[in-house]
PDB file of C-alpha atoms in Angstrom:
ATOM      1  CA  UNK O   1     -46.564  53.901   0.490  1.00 67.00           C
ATOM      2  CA  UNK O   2     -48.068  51.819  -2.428  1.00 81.00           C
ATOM      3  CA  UNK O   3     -51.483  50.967  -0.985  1.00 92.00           C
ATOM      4  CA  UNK O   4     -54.168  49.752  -3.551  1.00 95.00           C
ATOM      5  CA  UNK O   5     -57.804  49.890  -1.945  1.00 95.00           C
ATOM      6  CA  UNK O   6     -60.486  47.035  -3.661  1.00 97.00           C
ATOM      7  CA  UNK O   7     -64.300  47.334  -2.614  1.00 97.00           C
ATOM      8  CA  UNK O   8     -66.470  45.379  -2.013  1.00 97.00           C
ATOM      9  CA  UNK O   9     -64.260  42.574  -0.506  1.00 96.00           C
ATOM     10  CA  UNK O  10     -66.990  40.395  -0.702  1.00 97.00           C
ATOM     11  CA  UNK O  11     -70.153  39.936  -3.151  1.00 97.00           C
ATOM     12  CA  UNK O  12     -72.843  37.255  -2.811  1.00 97.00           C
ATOM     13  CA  UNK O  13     -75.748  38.058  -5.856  1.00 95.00           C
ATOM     14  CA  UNK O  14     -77.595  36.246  -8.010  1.00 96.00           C
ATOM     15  CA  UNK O  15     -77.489  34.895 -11.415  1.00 96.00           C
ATOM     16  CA  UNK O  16     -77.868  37.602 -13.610  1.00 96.00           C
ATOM     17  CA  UNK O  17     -77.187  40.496 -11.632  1.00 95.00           C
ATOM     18  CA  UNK O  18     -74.269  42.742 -12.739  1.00 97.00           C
ATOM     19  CA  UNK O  19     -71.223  43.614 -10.172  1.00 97.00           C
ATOM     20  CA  UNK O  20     -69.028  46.050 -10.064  1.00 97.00           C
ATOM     21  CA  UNK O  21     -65.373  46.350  -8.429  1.00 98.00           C
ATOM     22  CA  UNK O  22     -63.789  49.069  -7.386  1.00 97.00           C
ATOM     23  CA  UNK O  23     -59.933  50.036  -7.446  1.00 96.00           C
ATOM     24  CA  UNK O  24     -58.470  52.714  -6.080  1.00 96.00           C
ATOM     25  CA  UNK O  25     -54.318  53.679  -5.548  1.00 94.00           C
ATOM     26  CA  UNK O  26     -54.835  56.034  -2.533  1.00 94.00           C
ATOM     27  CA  UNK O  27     -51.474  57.188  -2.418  1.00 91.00           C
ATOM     28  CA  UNK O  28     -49.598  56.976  -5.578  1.00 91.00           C
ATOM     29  CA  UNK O  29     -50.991  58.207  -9.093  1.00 92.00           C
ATOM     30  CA  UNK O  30     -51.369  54.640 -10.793  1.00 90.00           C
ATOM     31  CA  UNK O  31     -50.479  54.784 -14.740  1.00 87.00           C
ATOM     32  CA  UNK O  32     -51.654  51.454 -15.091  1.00 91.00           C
ATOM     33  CA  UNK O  33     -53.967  49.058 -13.268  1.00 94.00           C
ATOM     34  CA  UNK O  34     -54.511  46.015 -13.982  1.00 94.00           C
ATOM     35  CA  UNK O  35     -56.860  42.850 -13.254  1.00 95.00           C
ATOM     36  CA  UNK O  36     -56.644  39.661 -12.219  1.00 94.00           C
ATOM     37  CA  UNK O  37     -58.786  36.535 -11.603  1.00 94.00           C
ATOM     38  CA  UNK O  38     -58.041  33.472  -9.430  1.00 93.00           C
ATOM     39  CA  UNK O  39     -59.594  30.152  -9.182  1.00 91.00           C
ATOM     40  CA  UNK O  40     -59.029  28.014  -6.011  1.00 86.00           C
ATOM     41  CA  UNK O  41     -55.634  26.845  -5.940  1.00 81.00           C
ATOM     42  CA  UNK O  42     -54.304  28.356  -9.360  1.00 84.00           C
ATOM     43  CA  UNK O  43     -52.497  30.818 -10.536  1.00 83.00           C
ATOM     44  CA  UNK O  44     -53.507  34.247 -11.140  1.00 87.00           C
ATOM     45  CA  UNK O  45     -54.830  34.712 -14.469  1.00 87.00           C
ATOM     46  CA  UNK O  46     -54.451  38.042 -15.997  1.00 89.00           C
ATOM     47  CA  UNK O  47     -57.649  39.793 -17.571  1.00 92.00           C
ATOM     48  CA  UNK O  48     -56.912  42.797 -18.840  1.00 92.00           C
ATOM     49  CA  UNK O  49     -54.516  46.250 -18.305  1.00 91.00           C
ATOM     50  CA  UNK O  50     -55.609  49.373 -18.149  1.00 90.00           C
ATOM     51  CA  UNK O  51     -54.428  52.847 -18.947  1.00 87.00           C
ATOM     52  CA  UNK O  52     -55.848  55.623 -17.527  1.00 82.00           C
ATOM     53  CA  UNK O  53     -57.461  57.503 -20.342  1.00 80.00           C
ATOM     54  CA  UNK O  54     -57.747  54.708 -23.252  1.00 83.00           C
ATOM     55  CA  UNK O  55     -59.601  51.315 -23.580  1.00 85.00           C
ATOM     56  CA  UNK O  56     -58.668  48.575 -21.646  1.00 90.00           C
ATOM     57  CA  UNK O  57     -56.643  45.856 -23.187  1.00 91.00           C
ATOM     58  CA  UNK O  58     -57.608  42.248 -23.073  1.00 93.00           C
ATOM     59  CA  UNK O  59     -56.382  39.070 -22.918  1.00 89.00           C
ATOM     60  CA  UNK O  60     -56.958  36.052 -25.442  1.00 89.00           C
ATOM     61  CA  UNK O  61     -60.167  34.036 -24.122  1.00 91.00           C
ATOM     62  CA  UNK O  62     -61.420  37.767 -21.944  1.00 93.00           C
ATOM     63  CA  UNK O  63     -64.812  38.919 -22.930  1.00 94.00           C
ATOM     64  CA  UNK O  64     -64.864  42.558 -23.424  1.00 92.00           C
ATOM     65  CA  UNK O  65     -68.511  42.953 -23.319  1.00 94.00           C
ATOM     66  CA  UNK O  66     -69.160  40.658 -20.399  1.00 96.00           C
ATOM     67  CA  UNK O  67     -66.015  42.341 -18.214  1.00 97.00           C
ATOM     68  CA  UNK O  68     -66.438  46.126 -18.567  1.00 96.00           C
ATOM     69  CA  UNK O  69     -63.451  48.025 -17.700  1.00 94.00           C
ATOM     70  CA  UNK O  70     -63.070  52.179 -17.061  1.00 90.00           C
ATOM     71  CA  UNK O  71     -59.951  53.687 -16.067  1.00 88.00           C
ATOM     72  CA  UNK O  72     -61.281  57.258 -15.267  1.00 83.00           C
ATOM     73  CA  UNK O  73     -58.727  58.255 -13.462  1.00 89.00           C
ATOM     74  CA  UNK O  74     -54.733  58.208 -12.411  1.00 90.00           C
ATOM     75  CA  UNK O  75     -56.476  56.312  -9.063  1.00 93.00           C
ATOM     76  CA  UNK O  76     -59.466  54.484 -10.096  1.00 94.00           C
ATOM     77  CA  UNK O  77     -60.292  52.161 -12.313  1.00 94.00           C
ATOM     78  CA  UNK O  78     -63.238  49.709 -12.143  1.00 95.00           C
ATOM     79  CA  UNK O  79     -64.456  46.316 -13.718  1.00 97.00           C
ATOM     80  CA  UNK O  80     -68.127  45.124 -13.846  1.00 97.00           C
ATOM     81  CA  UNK O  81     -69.014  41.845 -14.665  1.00 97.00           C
ATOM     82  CA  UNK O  82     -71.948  41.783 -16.198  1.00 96.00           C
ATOM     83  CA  UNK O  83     -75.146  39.863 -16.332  1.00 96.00           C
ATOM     84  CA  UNK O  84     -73.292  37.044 -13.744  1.00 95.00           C
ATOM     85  CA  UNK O  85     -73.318  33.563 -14.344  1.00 95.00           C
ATOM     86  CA  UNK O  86     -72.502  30.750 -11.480  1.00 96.00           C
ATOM     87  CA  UNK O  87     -69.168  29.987 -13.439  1.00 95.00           C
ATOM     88  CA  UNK O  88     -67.914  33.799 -13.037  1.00 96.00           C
ATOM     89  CA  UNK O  89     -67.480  33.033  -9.214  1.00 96.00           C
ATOM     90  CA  UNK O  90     -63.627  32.981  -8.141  1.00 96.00           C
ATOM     91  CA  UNK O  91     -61.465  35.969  -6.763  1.00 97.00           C
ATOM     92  CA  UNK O  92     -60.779  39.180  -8.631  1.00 97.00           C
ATOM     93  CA  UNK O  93     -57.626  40.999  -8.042  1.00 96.00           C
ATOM     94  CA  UNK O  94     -56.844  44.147  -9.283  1.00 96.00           C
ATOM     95  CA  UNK O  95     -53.204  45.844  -9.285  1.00 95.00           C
ATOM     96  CA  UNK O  96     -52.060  48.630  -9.462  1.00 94.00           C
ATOM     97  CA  UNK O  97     -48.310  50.218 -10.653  1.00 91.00           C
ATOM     98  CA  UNK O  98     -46.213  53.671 -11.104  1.00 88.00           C
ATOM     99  CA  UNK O  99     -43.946  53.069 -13.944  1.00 83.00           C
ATOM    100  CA  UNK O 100     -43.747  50.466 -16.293  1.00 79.00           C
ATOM    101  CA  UNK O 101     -40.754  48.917 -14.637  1.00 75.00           C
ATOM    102  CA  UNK O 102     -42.073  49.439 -11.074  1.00 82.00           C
ATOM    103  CA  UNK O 103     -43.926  46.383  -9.426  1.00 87.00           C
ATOM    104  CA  UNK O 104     -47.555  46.293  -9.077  1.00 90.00           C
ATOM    105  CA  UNK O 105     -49.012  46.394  -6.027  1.00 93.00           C
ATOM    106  CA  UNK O 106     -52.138  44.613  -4.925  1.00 95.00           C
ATOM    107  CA  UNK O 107     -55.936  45.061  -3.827  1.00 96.00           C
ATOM    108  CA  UNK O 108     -56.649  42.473  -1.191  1.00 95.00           C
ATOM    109  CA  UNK O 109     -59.310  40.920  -4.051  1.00 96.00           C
ATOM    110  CA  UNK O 110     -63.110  40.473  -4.111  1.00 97.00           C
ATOM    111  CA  UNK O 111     -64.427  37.053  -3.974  1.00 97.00           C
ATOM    112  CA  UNK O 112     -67.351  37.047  -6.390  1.00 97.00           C
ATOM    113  CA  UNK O 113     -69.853  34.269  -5.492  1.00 97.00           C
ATOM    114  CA  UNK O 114     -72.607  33.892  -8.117  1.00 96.00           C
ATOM    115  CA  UNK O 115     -75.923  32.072  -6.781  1.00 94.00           C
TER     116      UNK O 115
ATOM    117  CA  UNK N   1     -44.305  32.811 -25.400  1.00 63.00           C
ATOM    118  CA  UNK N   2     -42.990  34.110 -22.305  1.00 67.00           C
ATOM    119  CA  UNK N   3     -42.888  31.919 -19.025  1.00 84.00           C
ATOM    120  CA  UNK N   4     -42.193  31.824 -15.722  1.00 90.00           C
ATOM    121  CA  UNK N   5     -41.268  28.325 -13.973  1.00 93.00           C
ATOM    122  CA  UNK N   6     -41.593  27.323 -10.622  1.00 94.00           C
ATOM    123  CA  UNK N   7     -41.860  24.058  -8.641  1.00 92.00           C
ATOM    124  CA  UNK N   8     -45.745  24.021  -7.119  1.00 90.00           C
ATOM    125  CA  UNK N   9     -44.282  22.045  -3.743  1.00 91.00           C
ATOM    126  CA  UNK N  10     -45.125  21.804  -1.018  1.00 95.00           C
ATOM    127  CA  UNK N  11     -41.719  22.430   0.003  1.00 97.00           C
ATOM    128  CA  UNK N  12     -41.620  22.049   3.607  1.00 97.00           C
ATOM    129  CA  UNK N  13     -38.543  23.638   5.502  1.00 97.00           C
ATOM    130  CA  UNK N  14     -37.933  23.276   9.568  1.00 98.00           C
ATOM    131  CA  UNK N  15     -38.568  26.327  11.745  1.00 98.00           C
ATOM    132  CA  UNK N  16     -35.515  28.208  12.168  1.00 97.00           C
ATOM    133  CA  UNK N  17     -34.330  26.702   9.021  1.00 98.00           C
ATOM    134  CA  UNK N  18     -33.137  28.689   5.237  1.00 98.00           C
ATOM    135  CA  UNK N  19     -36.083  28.140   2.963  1.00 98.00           C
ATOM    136  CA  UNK N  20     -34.853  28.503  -1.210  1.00 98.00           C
ATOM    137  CA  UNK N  21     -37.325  29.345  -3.545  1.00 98.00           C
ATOM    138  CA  UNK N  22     -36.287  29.062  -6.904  1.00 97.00           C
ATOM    139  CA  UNK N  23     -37.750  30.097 -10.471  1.00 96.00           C
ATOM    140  CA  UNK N  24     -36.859  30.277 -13.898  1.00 95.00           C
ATOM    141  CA  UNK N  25     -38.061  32.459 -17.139  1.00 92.00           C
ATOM    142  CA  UNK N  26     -37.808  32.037 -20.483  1.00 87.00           C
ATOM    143  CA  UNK N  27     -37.739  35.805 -21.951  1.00 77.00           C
ATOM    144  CA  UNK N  28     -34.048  36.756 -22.220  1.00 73.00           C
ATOM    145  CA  UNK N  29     -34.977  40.087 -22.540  1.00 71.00           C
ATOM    146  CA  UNK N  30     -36.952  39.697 -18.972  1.00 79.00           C
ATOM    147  CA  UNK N  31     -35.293  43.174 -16.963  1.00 81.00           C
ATOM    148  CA  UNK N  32     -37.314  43.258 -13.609  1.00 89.00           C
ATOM    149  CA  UNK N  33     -37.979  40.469 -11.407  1.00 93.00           C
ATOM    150  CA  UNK N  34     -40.522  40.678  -8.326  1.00 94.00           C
ATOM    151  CA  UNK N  35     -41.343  38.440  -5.841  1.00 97.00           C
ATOM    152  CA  UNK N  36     -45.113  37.854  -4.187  1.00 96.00           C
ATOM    153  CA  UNK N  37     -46.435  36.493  -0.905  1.00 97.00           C
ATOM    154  CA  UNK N  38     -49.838  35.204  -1.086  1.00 95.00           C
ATOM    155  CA  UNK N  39     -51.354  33.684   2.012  1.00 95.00           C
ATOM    156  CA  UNK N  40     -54.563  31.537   1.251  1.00 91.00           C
ATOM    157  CA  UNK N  41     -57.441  33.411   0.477  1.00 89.00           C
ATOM    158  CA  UNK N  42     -55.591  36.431   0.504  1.00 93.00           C
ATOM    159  CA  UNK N  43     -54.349  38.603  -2.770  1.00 93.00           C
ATOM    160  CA  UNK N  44     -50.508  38.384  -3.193  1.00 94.00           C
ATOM    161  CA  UNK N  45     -48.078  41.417  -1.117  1.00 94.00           C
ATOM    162  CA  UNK N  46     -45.087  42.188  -2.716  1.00 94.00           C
ATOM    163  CA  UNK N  47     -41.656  40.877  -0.403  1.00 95.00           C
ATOM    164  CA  UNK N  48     -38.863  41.782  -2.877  1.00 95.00           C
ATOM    165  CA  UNK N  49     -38.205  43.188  -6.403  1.00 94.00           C
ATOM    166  CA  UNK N  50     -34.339  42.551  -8.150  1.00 95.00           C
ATOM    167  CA  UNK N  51     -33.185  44.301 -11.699  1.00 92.00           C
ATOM    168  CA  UNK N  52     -29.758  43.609 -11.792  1.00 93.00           C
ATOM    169  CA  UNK N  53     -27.247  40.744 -11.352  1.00 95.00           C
ATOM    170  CA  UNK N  54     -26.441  39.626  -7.974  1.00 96.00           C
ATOM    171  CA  UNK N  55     -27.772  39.176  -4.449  1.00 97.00           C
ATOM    172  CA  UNK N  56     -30.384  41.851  -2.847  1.00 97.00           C
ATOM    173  CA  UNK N  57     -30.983  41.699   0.897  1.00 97.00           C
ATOM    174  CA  UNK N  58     -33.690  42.687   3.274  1.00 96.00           C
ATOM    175  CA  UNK N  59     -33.918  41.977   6.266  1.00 97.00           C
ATOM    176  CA  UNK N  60     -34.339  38.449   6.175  1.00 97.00           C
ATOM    177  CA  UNK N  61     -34.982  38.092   3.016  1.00 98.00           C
ATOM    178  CA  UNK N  62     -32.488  37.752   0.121  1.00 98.00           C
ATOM    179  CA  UNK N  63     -32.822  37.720  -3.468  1.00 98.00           C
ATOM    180  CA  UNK N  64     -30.990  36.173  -6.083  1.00 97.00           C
ATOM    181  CA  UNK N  65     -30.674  37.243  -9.945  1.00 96.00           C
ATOM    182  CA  UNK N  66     -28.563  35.638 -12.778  1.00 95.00           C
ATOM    183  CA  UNK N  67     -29.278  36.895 -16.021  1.00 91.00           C
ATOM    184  CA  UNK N  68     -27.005  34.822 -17.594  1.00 91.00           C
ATOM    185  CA  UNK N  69     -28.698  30.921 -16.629  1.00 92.00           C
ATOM    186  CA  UNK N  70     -32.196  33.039 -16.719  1.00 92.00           C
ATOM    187  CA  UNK N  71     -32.579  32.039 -12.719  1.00 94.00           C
ATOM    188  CA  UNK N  72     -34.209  33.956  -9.822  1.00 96.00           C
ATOM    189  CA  UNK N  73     -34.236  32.642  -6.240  1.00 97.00           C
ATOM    190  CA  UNK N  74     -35.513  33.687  -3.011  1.00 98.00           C
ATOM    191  CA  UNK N  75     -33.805  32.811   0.242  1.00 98.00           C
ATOM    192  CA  UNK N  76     -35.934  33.212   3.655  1.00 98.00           C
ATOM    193  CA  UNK N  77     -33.178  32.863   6.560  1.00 98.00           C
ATOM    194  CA  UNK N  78     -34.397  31.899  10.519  1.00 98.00           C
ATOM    195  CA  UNK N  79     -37.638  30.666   8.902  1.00 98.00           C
ATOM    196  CA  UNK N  80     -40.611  31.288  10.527  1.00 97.00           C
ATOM    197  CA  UNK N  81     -44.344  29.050  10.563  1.00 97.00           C
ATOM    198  CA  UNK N  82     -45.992  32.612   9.417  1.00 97.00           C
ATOM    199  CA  UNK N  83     -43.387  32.686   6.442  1.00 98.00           C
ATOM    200  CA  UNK N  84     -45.777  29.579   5.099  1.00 98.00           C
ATOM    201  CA  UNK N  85     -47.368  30.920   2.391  1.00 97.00           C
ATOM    202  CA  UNK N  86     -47.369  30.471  -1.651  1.00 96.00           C
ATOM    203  CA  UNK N  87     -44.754  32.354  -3.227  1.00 97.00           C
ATOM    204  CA  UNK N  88     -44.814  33.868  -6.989  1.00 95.00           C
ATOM    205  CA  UNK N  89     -42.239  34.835  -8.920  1.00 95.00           C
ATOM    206  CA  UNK N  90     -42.915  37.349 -11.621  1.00 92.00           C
ATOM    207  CA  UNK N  91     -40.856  38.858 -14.388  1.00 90.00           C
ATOM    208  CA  UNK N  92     -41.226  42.064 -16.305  1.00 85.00           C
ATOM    209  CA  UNK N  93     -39.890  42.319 -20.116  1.00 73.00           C
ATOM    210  CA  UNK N  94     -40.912  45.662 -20.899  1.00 65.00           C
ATOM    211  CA  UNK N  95     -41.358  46.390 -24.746  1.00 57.00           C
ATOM    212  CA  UNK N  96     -44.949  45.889 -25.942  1.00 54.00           C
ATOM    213  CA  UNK N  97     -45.544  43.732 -22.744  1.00 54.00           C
ATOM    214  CA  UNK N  98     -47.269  45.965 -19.649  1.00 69.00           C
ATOM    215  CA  UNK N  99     -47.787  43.309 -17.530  1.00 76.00           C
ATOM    216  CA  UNK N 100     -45.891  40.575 -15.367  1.00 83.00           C
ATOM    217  CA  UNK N 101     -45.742  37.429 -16.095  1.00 85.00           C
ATOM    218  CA  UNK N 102     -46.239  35.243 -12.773  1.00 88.00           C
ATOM    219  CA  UNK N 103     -45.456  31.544 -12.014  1.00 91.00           C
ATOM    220  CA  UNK N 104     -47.825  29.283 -10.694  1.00 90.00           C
ATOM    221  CA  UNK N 105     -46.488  29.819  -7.287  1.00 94.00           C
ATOM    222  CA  UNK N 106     -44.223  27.132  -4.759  1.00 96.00           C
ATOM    223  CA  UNK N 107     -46.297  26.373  -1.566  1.00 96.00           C
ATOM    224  CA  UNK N 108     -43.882  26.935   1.624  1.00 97.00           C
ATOM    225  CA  UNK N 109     -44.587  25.121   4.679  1.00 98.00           C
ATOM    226  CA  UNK N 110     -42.646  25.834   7.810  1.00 97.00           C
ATOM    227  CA  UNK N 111     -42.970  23.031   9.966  1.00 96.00           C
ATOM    228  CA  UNK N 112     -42.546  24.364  13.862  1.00 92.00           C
TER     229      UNK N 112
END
């Protein structure tokens, strides 16, 4: 169990265009999701968490406005990136856990590429 | 601020071989401690979570948790060239925090 779907895997657009990523827990009612970007060859760089049910919380240097996040559900939460820039391009990752003390478990990502 | 510590590598390790991947943290009050597989290009797949003191094993994999020098280790036995990979380490305090907090990742290489 503990599988985290992401759509679109993939996203080629141009500069300007708004995306938006899907998340979905497909068998596990996810309390929190959270999500993730990652440049080539760092780290993963935590966004923002989200609670099903509230407003997403972001991290220092996260742009609220530009990186829309809904949590409608225990199983779905999505981000849009919005009005795309060239520098946005990199690999999203959303996550998705149980409990608070539970691990999270991961999308297999969506490489954003901005033209 | 809380932090996770690992060496980036390469670390390169014979086929057949024990591989040791070790990390540190700097949160005492850390509780949970997970473990990551990320293959290039891929998103990271969870190999092993440890929340108490002591040595958890599957299958091949063993991990390694003392509270006490803040240390977390990950031991890959008979290594294997798909066992190459990045590995991140990633620590849960609980409180206010929701999230982990996730090293930069050791780069494995299994040499055949």
């Amino acid at each position: 169990g503990a599988v985290v779907s992401q759509h679109p895997s993939r996203v080629i657009c141009k500069s300007g265009t708004s995306v938006k990523i899907e998340c979905r827990s497909l068998d596990f009612q996810a309390t929190t999701m959270f999500w993730y970007r990652q440049f080539p060859k760092q780290s993963l760089m935590l966004m923002a968490t989200s609670n099903e049910g509230s407003k997403a919380t972001y991290e220092q240097g996260v742009e609220k406005d530009k990186f829309l996040i809904n949590h409608a559900s225990l199983t779905l939460s999505t981000l849009t990136v919005t009005s795309a820039h060239p520098e946005d391009s990199s690999f999203y990752i959303c996550s998705a856990r149980r409990d608070r003390d539970q691990p999270q478990h991961f999308g297999d990502g969506t490489r954003l590429s901005i033209l | 601020q809380k932090e996770v510590e690992q060496n980036s590598g390469p670390l390169s390790v014979p086929e057949g071989a024990i591989a040791s991947l070790n990390c540190t943290y700097s949160d005492r009050v850390s509780q949970s401690f997970f473990w990551y597989r990320q293959y290039s290009g891929k998103s990271p797949e969870l190999i092993m979570s440890i929340y108490s003191n002591g040595d958890k094993e599957d299958g091949r994999f063993t991990a390694q948790l003392n509270k006490a020098s803040q240390y977390v280790s990950l031991l890959i036995r008979d290594s294997q060239p798909s066992d190459s990979a990045t590995y991140l380490c990633a620590a849960f305090s609980g409180g206010g925090a929701d999230g982990l907090t996730f090293g930069k990742g050791t780069h494995l290489i299994i040499q055949p």
